[in-house]
């Protein structure tokens, strides 16, 4: 598939004037829709904004490539605009963007379009190509420039379609190897690879780049090439396979550096000063070079456990909530949730899923620290914490180590395996094969279980003390707690504070304290709803494009997707964040004051029937949203369109 097959005339607009990044995005989405590529325009925009929230897709030097791979895309396609005066797309180098291509990729199906997209990314790195497109006098000329450049660089369609014509590597023994990857694997991955290879040619340094894109790894590095290379450059914003680089000098940088700092990276790679990478549980000197903070390292390991735990918590929690919704309380109040066959089945499955929360948390924390050998050790230690095992009662049940016990088990298990790796590194090479299948699991599981059993009573005391403290809090204190948790959900809208509050809420679910989770979700629902209300009732404060995108926030807020507020907060943080924070705090406090409960850790308005005191819960959320809307309306100034 060629680039011009993805780019229709209906999806091209030349000489556009865009006052803001948001306006440019809306213009491109309209063009993409005009080309018949979308089945859900709002859903596609949601995907585009979600990608932008991870970091601007402007690559600098006047180019931006927003992209999304979502269900809302009917078929792969491109849209393009030229902006002669430029638009601030938050580029890394501070430049205004004059040429913007938008990519639409379907979530499922074959990735036949990815080769064309990678070729577009490659061509954009070539001198003169961008200028020719910006100065194109018509859509036909725009397409002709692309078609001619693609033919010159990659050959005619027939040549590209013939497998036997595929280019073979010219030689092995590259001085420098590279791996490039970005979260979506559509554009930046290929641009970084092309720029590194072109810069290597210019410097006379042979370089091969592997791309870990959406369609899988391409141009894969061989064992022989890795063995002979002087150094490896890993320009990636997501995890790549690192074990193969053990013992080689490795530079690890963001994918943007592969685009903007290629010469600097290559010169450094051959300088002989790059630290040697040692694959130990995913850690390395190269990683430490970027961030030596102990707190950051602990947070990374914790979030790895939490991210793997949440599907079990959400899935299990909602099934349990549905069981209560569908059961008949009058049959047997003491067995509520399992009185009818359907309710009993849902609750049983939900309890099993929810019950895996702590072992999964501990297992993936340990795996983040010590790689695969840590997984089994951490999971078993987490199970020991969940059971509340003590030396007085190995079968468990006497203490409630809970969430804190699982946290300790995960970190203890991970660092224990790292210690075992160092100890066993002195064993003969002939015994290398028994380490992962015998030594690490047997000794690791046993010692980690002993450590967790030893600490369980103390964790149980802390956990019980916290539970008693929360249950014993008076009305005013509980309201304050709800306000704090609600505000934390809004402060960074998906960042560390948000996650800390959410993790606390899910941990309290396991302890049977359902009011905390209700306050947390109320606080998380408020920011998008408050912004949506403000764009509706304070129209003069927003541009037309902002008002259109504000409508989407009604859906995101009601679905408990706090991140919907990020684009507005990023554009005007000094007004949006305080307003949303106050509104979210009000919602959390009101939820606590009304005694609302929530057994499902997600779902927003869609799990309303499972919420205790649902009408007052709606009142709490809407009260907070209205408060946030009014404050934001007062803080923001009128916009001149």
PDB file of C-alpha atoms in Angstrom, residues 316-542:
ATOM      1  CA  UNK A 316     -14.063  -8.671  40.193  1.00  0.00           C
ATOM      2  CA  UNK A 317     -15.490  -5.640  41.967  1.00  0.00           C
ATOM      3  CA  UNK A 318     -18.087  -4.927  39.297  1.00  0.00           C
ATOM      4  CA  UNK A 319     -19.173  -8.587  39.167  1.00  0.00           C
ATOM      5  CA  UNK A 320     -19.624  -8.573  42.952  1.00  0.00           C
ATOM      6  CA  UNK A 321     -21.602  -5.336  42.715  1.00  0.00           C
ATOM      7  CA  UNK A 322     -23.833  -6.855  40.021  1.00  0.00           C
ATOM      8  CA  UNK A 323     -24.443  -9.873  42.253  1.00  0.00           C
ATOM      9  CA  UNK A 324     -25.848  -7.616  44.971  1.00  0.00           C
ATOM     10  CA  UNK A 325     -27.882  -5.725  42.385  1.00  0.00           C
ATOM     11  CA  UNK A 326     -29.495  -8.886  41.006  1.00  0.00           C
ATOM     12  CA  UNK A 327     -30.008 -10.704  44.316  1.00  0.00           C
ATOM     13  CA  UNK A 328     -33.123 -10.790  46.533  1.00  0.00           C
ATOM     14  CA  UNK A 329     -32.290  -9.503  50.002  1.00  0.00           C
ATOM     15  CA  UNK A 330     -35.524 -10.813  51.520  1.00  0.00           C
ATOM     16  CA  UNK A 331     -34.672 -14.490  50.916  1.00  0.00           C
ATOM     17  CA  UNK A 332     -31.815 -14.592  53.414  1.00  0.00           C
ATOM     18  CA  UNK A 333     -30.296 -11.293  54.563  1.00  0.00           C
ATOM     19  CA  UNK A 334     -27.257 -13.091  56.012  1.00  0.00           C
ATOM     20  CA  UNK A 335     -26.460 -14.608  52.606  1.00  0.00           C
ATOM     21  CA  UNK A 336     -27.168 -11.489  50.543  1.00  0.00           C
ATOM     22  CA  UNK A 337     -25.341 -11.680  47.236  1.00  0.00           C
ATOM     23  CA  UNK A 338     -25.720 -15.452  46.907  1.00  0.00           C
ATOM     24  CA  UNK A 339     -29.420 -16.059  47.442  1.00  0.00           C
ATOM     25  CA  UNK A 340     -30.247 -16.647  43.763  1.00  0.00           C
ATOM     26  CA  UNK A 341     -28.248 -18.865  41.368  1.00  0.00           C
ATOM     27  CA  UNK A 342     -27.240 -16.015  39.053  1.00  0.00           C
ATOM     28  CA  UNK A 343     -26.194 -13.762  41.923  1.00  0.00           C
ATOM     29  CA  UNK A 344     -24.271 -16.604  43.562  1.00  0.00           C
ATOM     30  CA  UNK A 345     -22.407 -17.335  40.340  1.00  0.00           C
ATOM     31  CA  UNK A 346     -21.522 -13.685  39.744  1.00  0.00           C
ATOM     32  CA  UNK A 347     -20.387 -13.170  43.320  1.00  0.00           C
ATOM     33  CA  UNK A 348     -18.298 -16.349  43.329  1.00  0.00           C
ATOM     34  CA  UNK A 349     -16.478 -15.411  40.121  1.00  0.00           C
ATOM     35  CA  UNK A 350     -16.100 -11.822  41.297  1.00  0.00           C
ATOM     36  CA  UNK A 351     -14.659 -12.916  44.635  1.00  0.00           C
ATOM     37  CA  UNK A 352     -12.132 -15.160  42.920  1.00  0.00           C
ATOM     38  CA  UNK A 353     -11.008 -12.347  40.611  1.00  0.00           C
ATOM     39  CA  UNK A 354     -10.961  -9.806  43.428  1.00  0.00           C
ATOM     40  CA  UNK A 355      -9.125 -12.259  45.658  1.00  0.00           C
ATOM     41  CA  UNK A 356      -6.207 -12.377  43.215  1.00  0.00           C
ATOM     42  CA  UNK A 357      -5.597  -8.668  43.688  1.00  0.00           C
ATOM     43  CA  UNK A 358      -2.907  -8.924  46.386  1.00  0.00           C
ATOM     44  CA  UNK A 359      -0.869 -11.807  44.879  1.00  0.00           C
ATOM     45  CA  UNK A 360      -0.920 -10.071  41.471  1.00  0.00           C
ATOM     46  CA  UNK A 361       0.175  -6.777  43.046  1.00  0.00           C
ATOM     47  CA  UNK A 362       3.083  -8.406  44.869  1.00  0.00           C
ATOM     48  CA  UNK A 363       4.047 -10.617  41.935  1.00  0.00           C
ATOM     49  CA  UNK A 364       4.375  -7.821  39.398  1.00  0.00           C
ATOM     50  CA  UNK A 365       6.176  -5.526  41.825  1.00  0.00           C
ATOM     51  CA  UNK A 366       8.728  -8.293  42.273  1.00  0.00           C
ATOM     52  CA  UNK A 367       8.881  -8.907  38.529  1.00  0.00           C
ATOM     53  CA  UNK A 368       9.532  -5.221  37.886  1.00  0.00           C
ATOM     54  CA  UNK A 369      12.474  -5.416  40.277  1.00  0.00           C
ATOM     55  CA  UNK A 370      13.970  -8.800  39.388  1.00  0.00           C
ATOM     56  CA  UNK A 371      12.470  -9.696  35.990  1.00  0.00           C
ATOM     57  CA  UNK A 372      10.771 -13.075  35.438  1.00  0.00           C
ATOM     58  CA  UNK A 373      12.410 -14.953  38.336  1.00  0.00           C
ATOM     59  CA  UNK A 374      10.731 -12.497  40.698  1.00  0.00           C
ATOM     60  CA  UNK A 375       7.167 -13.185  39.508  1.00  0.00           C
ATOM     61  CA  UNK A 376       6.551 -16.521  41.261  1.00  0.00           C
ATOM     62  CA  UNK A 377       8.404 -15.401  44.384  1.00  0.00           C
ATOM     63  CA  UNK A 378       6.367 -12.218  44.686  1.00  0.00           C
ATOM     64  CA  UNK A 379       3.015 -13.885  43.945  1.00  0.00           C
ATOM     65  CA  UNK A 380       3.492 -16.580  46.581  1.00  0.00           C
ATOM     66  CA  UNK A 381       4.681 -14.026  49.136  1.00  0.00           C
ATOM     67  CA  UNK A 382       1.620 -11.926  48.273  1.00  0.00           C
ATOM     68  CA  UNK A 383      -0.606 -14.957  48.826  1.00  0.00           C
ATOM     69  CA  UNK A 384       1.033 -15.486  52.234  1.00  0.00           C
ATOM     70  CA  UNK A 385       0.212 -11.861  53.063  1.00  0.00           C
ATOM     71  CA  UNK A 386      -3.385 -12.294  51.852  1.00  0.00           C
ATOM     72  CA  UNK A 387      -3.838 -15.418  53.980  1.00  0.00           C
ATOM     73  CA  UNK A 388      -2.396 -13.656  57.024  1.00  0.00           C
ATOM     74  CA  UNK A 389      -0.043 -16.526  57.838  1.00  0.00           C
ATOM     75  CA  UNK A 390       1.894 -16.400  61.109  1.00  0.00           C
ATOM     76  CA  UNK A 391       4.323 -18.823  62.701  1.00  0.00           C
ATOM     77  CA  UNK A 392       1.715 -19.453  65.404  1.00  0.00           C
ATOM     78  CA  UNK A 393      -0.897 -20.284  62.764  1.00  0.00           C
ATOM     79  CA  UNK A 394       0.678 -21.156  59.373  1.00  0.00           C
ATOM     80  CA  UNK A 395      -2.780 -21.728  57.870  1.00  0.00           C
ATOM     81  CA  UNK A 396      -3.524 -18.046  58.317  1.00  0.00           C
ATOM     82  CA  UNK A 397      -6.636 -16.197  59.321  1.00  0.00           C
ATOM     83  CA  UNK A 398      -5.389 -14.697  62.577  1.00  0.00           C
ATOM     84  CA  UNK A 399      -4.125 -11.398  61.179  1.00  0.00           C
ATOM     85  CA  UNK A 400      -5.109  -9.087  58.356  1.00  0.00           C
ATOM     86  CA  UNK A 401      -1.872  -8.066  56.593  1.00  0.00           C
ATOM     87  CA  UNK A 402      -3.886  -6.918  53.591  1.00  0.00           C
ATOM     88  CA  UNK A 403      -2.650  -4.391  51.072  1.00  0.00           C
ATOM     89  CA  UNK A 404       0.340  -3.254  53.133  1.00  0.00           C
ATOM     90  CA  UNK A 405       1.471  -6.838  53.605  1.00  0.00           C
ATOM     91  CA  UNK A 406       1.282  -7.453  49.858  1.00  0.00           C
ATOM     92  CA  UNK A 407       3.347  -4.318  49.198  1.00  0.00           C
ATOM     93  CA  UNK A 408       6.028  -5.536  51.560  1.00  0.00           C
ATOM     94  CA  UNK A 409       5.888  -9.023  50.026  1.00  0.00           C
ATOM     95  CA  UNK A 410       6.360  -7.667  46.497  1.00  0.00           C
ATOM     96  CA  UNK A 411       9.365  -5.495  47.303  1.00  0.00           C
ATOM     97  CA  UNK A 412      10.894  -8.108  49.619  1.00  0.00           C
ATOM     98  CA  UNK A 413      10.491 -10.853  47.017  1.00  0.00           C
ATOM     99  CA  UNK A 414      11.946  -8.728  44.207  1.00  0.00           C
ATOM    100  CA  UNK A 415      15.027  -7.578  46.053  1.00  0.00           C
ATOM    101  CA  UNK A 416      15.515 -11.054  47.507  1.00  0.00           C
ATOM    102  CA  UNK A 417      15.748 -12.500  43.994  1.00  0.00           C
ATOM    103  CA  UNK A 418      18.233  -9.768  43.027  1.00  0.00           C
ATOM    104  CA  UNK A 419      20.321 -10.824  46.020  1.00  0.00           C
ATOM    105  CA  UNK A 420      20.123 -14.478  44.992  1.00  0.00           C
ATOM    106  CA  UNK A 421      21.256 -13.547  41.488  1.00  0.00           C
ATOM    107  CA  UNK A 422      24.369 -11.884  42.871  1.00  0.00           C
ATOM    108  CA  UNK A 423      25.099 -14.804  45.209  1.00  0.00           C
ATOM    109  CA  UNK A 424      24.657 -17.437  42.492  1.00  0.00           C
ATOM    110  CA  UNK A 425      26.644 -15.454  39.942  1.00  0.00           C
ATOM    111  CA  UNK A 426      29.741 -17.193  41.365  1.00  0.00           C
ATOM    112  CA  UNK A 427      28.453 -20.653  40.474  1.00  0.00           C
ATOM    113  CA  UNK A 428      30.056 -22.500  37.549  1.00  0.00           C
ATOM    114  CA  UNK A 429      28.616 -21.808  34.101  1.00  0.00           C
ATOM    115  CA  UNK A 430      27.534 -25.446  33.888  1.00  0.00           C
ATOM    116  CA  UNK A 431      24.930 -24.755  36.590  1.00  0.00           C
ATOM    117  CA  UNK A 432      23.485 -21.699  34.811  1.00  0.00           C
ATOM    118  CA  UNK A 433      20.425 -23.633  33.632  1.00  0.00           C
ATOM    119  CA  UNK A 434      19.238 -24.669  37.091  1.00  0.00           C
ATOM    120  CA  UNK A 435      19.077 -21.129  38.495  1.00  0.00           C
ATOM    121  CA  UNK A 436      15.723 -20.034  37.021  1.00  0.00           C
ATOM    122  CA  UNK A 437      14.023 -23.434  37.300  1.00  0.00           C
ATOM    123  CA  UNK A 438      15.283 -24.586  40.704  1.00  0.00           C
ATOM    124  CA  UNK A 439      17.386 -22.215  42.792  1.00  0.00           C
ATOM    125  CA  UNK A 440      15.452 -18.956  42.377  1.00  0.00           C
ATOM    126  CA  UNK A 441      11.939 -20.393  42.783  1.00  0.00           C
ATOM    127  CA  UNK A 442      12.679 -22.794  45.644  1.00  0.00           C
ATOM    128  CA  UNK A 443      14.903 -20.574  47.774  1.00  0.00           C
ATOM    129  CA  UNK A 444      13.137 -17.383  46.705  1.00  0.00           C
ATOM    130  CA  UNK A 445       9.628 -18.600  47.493  1.00  0.00           C
ATOM    131  CA  UNK A 446      10.680 -20.108  50.824  1.00  0.00           C
ATOM    132  CA  UNK A 447      12.693 -17.145  52.100  1.00  0.00           C
ATOM    133  CA  UNK A 448      10.172 -14.562  50.851  1.00  0.00           C
ATOM    134  CA  UNK A 449       7.352 -16.512  52.510  1.00  0.00           C
ATOM    135  CA  UNK A 450       9.297 -16.612  55.786  1.00  0.00           C
ATOM    136  CA  UNK A 451       9.967 -12.865  55.612  1.00  0.00           C
ATOM    137  CA  UNK A 452       6.308 -12.122  54.869  1.00  0.00           C
ATOM    138  CA  UNK A 453       5.109 -14.454  57.634  1.00  0.00           C
ATOM    139  CA  UNK A 454       7.448 -12.693  60.059  1.00  0.00           C
ATOM    140  CA  UNK A 455       6.156  -9.249  59.156  1.00  0.00           C
ATOM    141  CA  UNK A 456       2.449 -10.167  58.807  1.00  0.00           C
ATOM    142  CA  UNK A 457       1.504  -9.537  62.491  1.00  0.00           C
ATOM    143  CA  UNK A 458       2.983  -6.036  62.366  1.00  0.00           C
ATOM    144  CA  UNK A 459       1.324  -5.232  59.050  1.00  0.00           C
ATOM    145  CA  UNK A 460      -1.904  -6.599  60.475  1.00  0.00           C
ATOM    146  CA  UNK A 461      -1.628  -4.250  63.462  1.00  0.00           C
ATOM    147  CA  UNK A 462      -1.099  -1.251  61.159  1.00  0.00           C
ATOM    148  CA  UNK A 463      -3.879  -2.326  58.814  1.00  0.00           C
ATOM    149  CA  UNK A 464      -6.350  -2.991  61.613  1.00  0.00           C
ATOM    150  CA  UNK A 465      -5.410   0.282  63.259  1.00  0.00           C
ATOM    151  CA  UNK A 466      -6.069   2.169  60.026  1.00  0.00           C
ATOM    152  CA  UNK A 467      -9.397   0.386  59.532  1.00  0.00           C
ATOM    153  CA  UNK A 468     -10.491   1.107  63.114  1.00  0.00           C
ATOM    154  CA  UNK A 469      -9.384   4.709  62.705  1.00  0.00           C
ATOM    155  CA  UNK A 470     -11.441   5.129  59.531  1.00  0.00           C
ATOM    156  CA  UNK A 471     -14.466   3.388  61.024  1.00  0.00           C
ATOM    157  CA  UNK A 472     -14.187   5.485  64.175  1.00  0.00           C
ATOM    158  CA  UNK A 473     -13.955   8.802  62.394  1.00  0.00           C
ATOM    159  CA  UNK A 474     -16.792  11.165  63.138  1.00  0.00           C
ATOM    160  CA  UNK A 475     -18.858  12.971  60.547  1.00  0.00           C
ATOM    161  CA  UNK A 476     -16.586  15.991  60.214  1.00  0.00           C
ATOM    162  CA  UNK A 477     -13.414  13.893  59.999  1.00  0.00           C
ATOM    163  CA  UNK A 478     -14.862  11.610  57.339  1.00  0.00           C
ATOM    164  CA  UNK A 479     -15.934  14.614  55.311  1.00  0.00           C
ATOM    165  CA  UNK A 480     -12.401  16.014  55.490  1.00  0.00           C
ATOM    166  CA  UNK A 481     -11.009  12.637  54.372  1.00  0.00           C
ATOM    167  CA  UNK A 482     -13.432  12.595  51.442  1.00  0.00           C
ATOM    168  CA  UNK A 483     -12.421  16.125  50.467  1.00  0.00           C
ATOM    169  CA  UNK A 484      -8.705  15.257  50.544  1.00  0.00           C
ATOM    170  CA  UNK A 485      -9.193  12.110  48.437  1.00  0.00           C
ATOM    171  CA  UNK A 486     -11.441  13.937  45.974  1.00  0.00           C
ATOM    172  CA  UNK A 487      -8.911  16.740  45.553  1.00  0.00           C
ATOM    173  CA  UNK A 488      -6.076  14.221  45.031  1.00  0.00           C
ATOM    174  CA  UNK A 489      -8.035  12.639  42.185  1.00  0.00           C
ATOM    175  CA  UNK A 490      -8.140  16.023  40.458  1.00  0.00           C
ATOM    176  CA  UNK A 491      -4.737  17.562  41.193  1.00  0.00           C
ATOM    177  CA  UNK A 492      -2.827  15.766  38.429  1.00  0.00           C
ATOM    178  CA  UNK A 493      -5.676  13.898  36.656  1.00  0.00           C
ATOM    179  CA  UNK A 494      -4.072  10.479  36.273  1.00  0.00           C
ATOM    180  CA  UNK A 495      -0.674  11.263  37.777  1.00  0.00           C
ATOM    181  CA  UNK A 496       0.924  10.115  41.070  1.00  0.00           C
ATOM    182  CA  UNK A 497      -1.559  11.901  43.395  1.00  0.00           C
ATOM    183  CA  UNK A 498      -4.506  10.542  41.438  1.00  0.00           C
ATOM    184  CA  UNK A 499      -3.106   7.011  41.516  1.00  0.00           C
ATOM    185  CA  UNK A 500      -2.270   7.221  45.223  1.00  0.00           C
ATOM    186  CA  UNK A 501      -5.870   8.135  46.061  1.00  0.00           C
ATOM    187  CA  UNK A 502      -7.249   5.445  43.762  1.00  0.00           C
ATOM    188  CA  UNK A 503      -4.981   2.737  45.186  1.00  0.00           C
ATOM    189  CA  UNK A 504      -6.024   3.750  48.708  1.00  0.00           C
ATOM    190  CA  UNK A 505      -9.665   3.451  47.700  1.00  0.00           C
ATOM    191  CA  UNK A 506      -9.246  -0.008  46.175  1.00  0.00           C
ATOM    192  CA  UNK A 507      -7.274  -1.155  49.224  1.00  0.00           C
ATOM    193  CA  UNK A 508     -10.150  -0.086  51.465  1.00  0.00           C
ATOM    194  CA  UNK A 509     -12.545  -2.103  49.307  1.00  0.00           C
ATOM    195  CA  UNK A 510     -10.678  -5.217  50.373  1.00  0.00           C
ATOM    196  CA  UNK A 511     -11.190  -4.159  53.999  1.00  0.00           C
ATOM    197  CA  UNK A 512     -14.935  -3.674  53.535  1.00  0.00           C
ATOM    198  CA  UNK A 513     -14.810   0.140  53.734  1.00  0.00           C
ATOM    199  CA  UNK A 514     -16.919   1.099  50.730  1.00  0.00           C
ATOM    200  CA  UNK A 515     -17.392   4.798  51.545  1.00  0.00           C
ATOM    201  CA  UNK A 516     -13.779   5.639  50.682  1.00  0.00           C
ATOM    202  CA  UNK A 517     -14.062   4.223  47.154  1.00  0.00           C
ATOM    203  CA  UNK A 518     -17.270   6.177  46.604  1.00  0.00           C
ATOM    204  CA  UNK A 519     -15.548   9.450  47.535  1.00  0.00           C
ATOM    205  CA  UNK A 520     -12.585   8.624  45.296  1.00  0.00           C
ATOM    206  CA  UNK A 521     -14.733   7.960  42.232  1.00  0.00           C
ATOM    207  CA  UNK A 522     -16.841  11.057  42.873  1.00  0.00           C
ATOM    208  CA  UNK A 523     -13.701  13.198  42.928  1.00  0.00           C
ATOM    209  CA  UNK A 524     -12.441  11.605  39.728  1.00  0.00           C
ATOM    210  CA  UNK A 525     -15.696  12.185  37.845  1.00  0.00           C
ATOM    211  CA  UNK A 526     -15.895  15.905  38.604  1.00  0.00           C
ATOM    212  CA  UNK A 527     -13.084  17.516  36.492  1.00  0.00           C
ATOM    213  CA  UNK A 528     -14.358  16.474  33.025  1.00  0.00           C
ATOM    214  CA  UNK A 529     -17.991  17.209  33.947  1.00  0.00           C
ATOM    215  CA  UNK A 530     -17.095  20.613  35.419  1.00  0.00           C
ATOM    216  CA  UNK A 531     -15.248  21.563  32.230  1.00  0.00           C
ATOM    217  CA  UNK A 532     -18.097  20.297  30.032  1.00  0.00           C
ATOM    218  CA  UNK A 533     -20.598  22.368  32.031  1.00  0.00           C
ATOM    219  CA  UNK A 534     -18.368  25.419  31.806  1.00  0.00           C
ATOM    220  CA  UNK A 535     -18.057  25.152  28.019  1.00  0.00           C
ATOM    221  CA  UNK A 536     -21.857  24.928  27.857  1.00  0.00           C
ATOM    222  CA  UNK A 537     -22.854  27.755  30.194  1.00  0.00           C
ATOM    223  CA  UNK A 538     -19.838  30.076  29.869  1.00  0.00           C
ATOM    224  CA  UNK A 539     -19.473  29.938  26.109  1.00  0.00           C
ATOM    225  CA  UNK A 540     -17.656  33.260  25.823  1.00  0.00           C
ATOM    226  CA  UNK A 541     -14.798  31.824  27.882  1.00  0.00           C
ATOM    227  CA  UNK A 542     -13.961  29.234  25.224  1.00  0.00           C
TER     228      UNK A 542
END
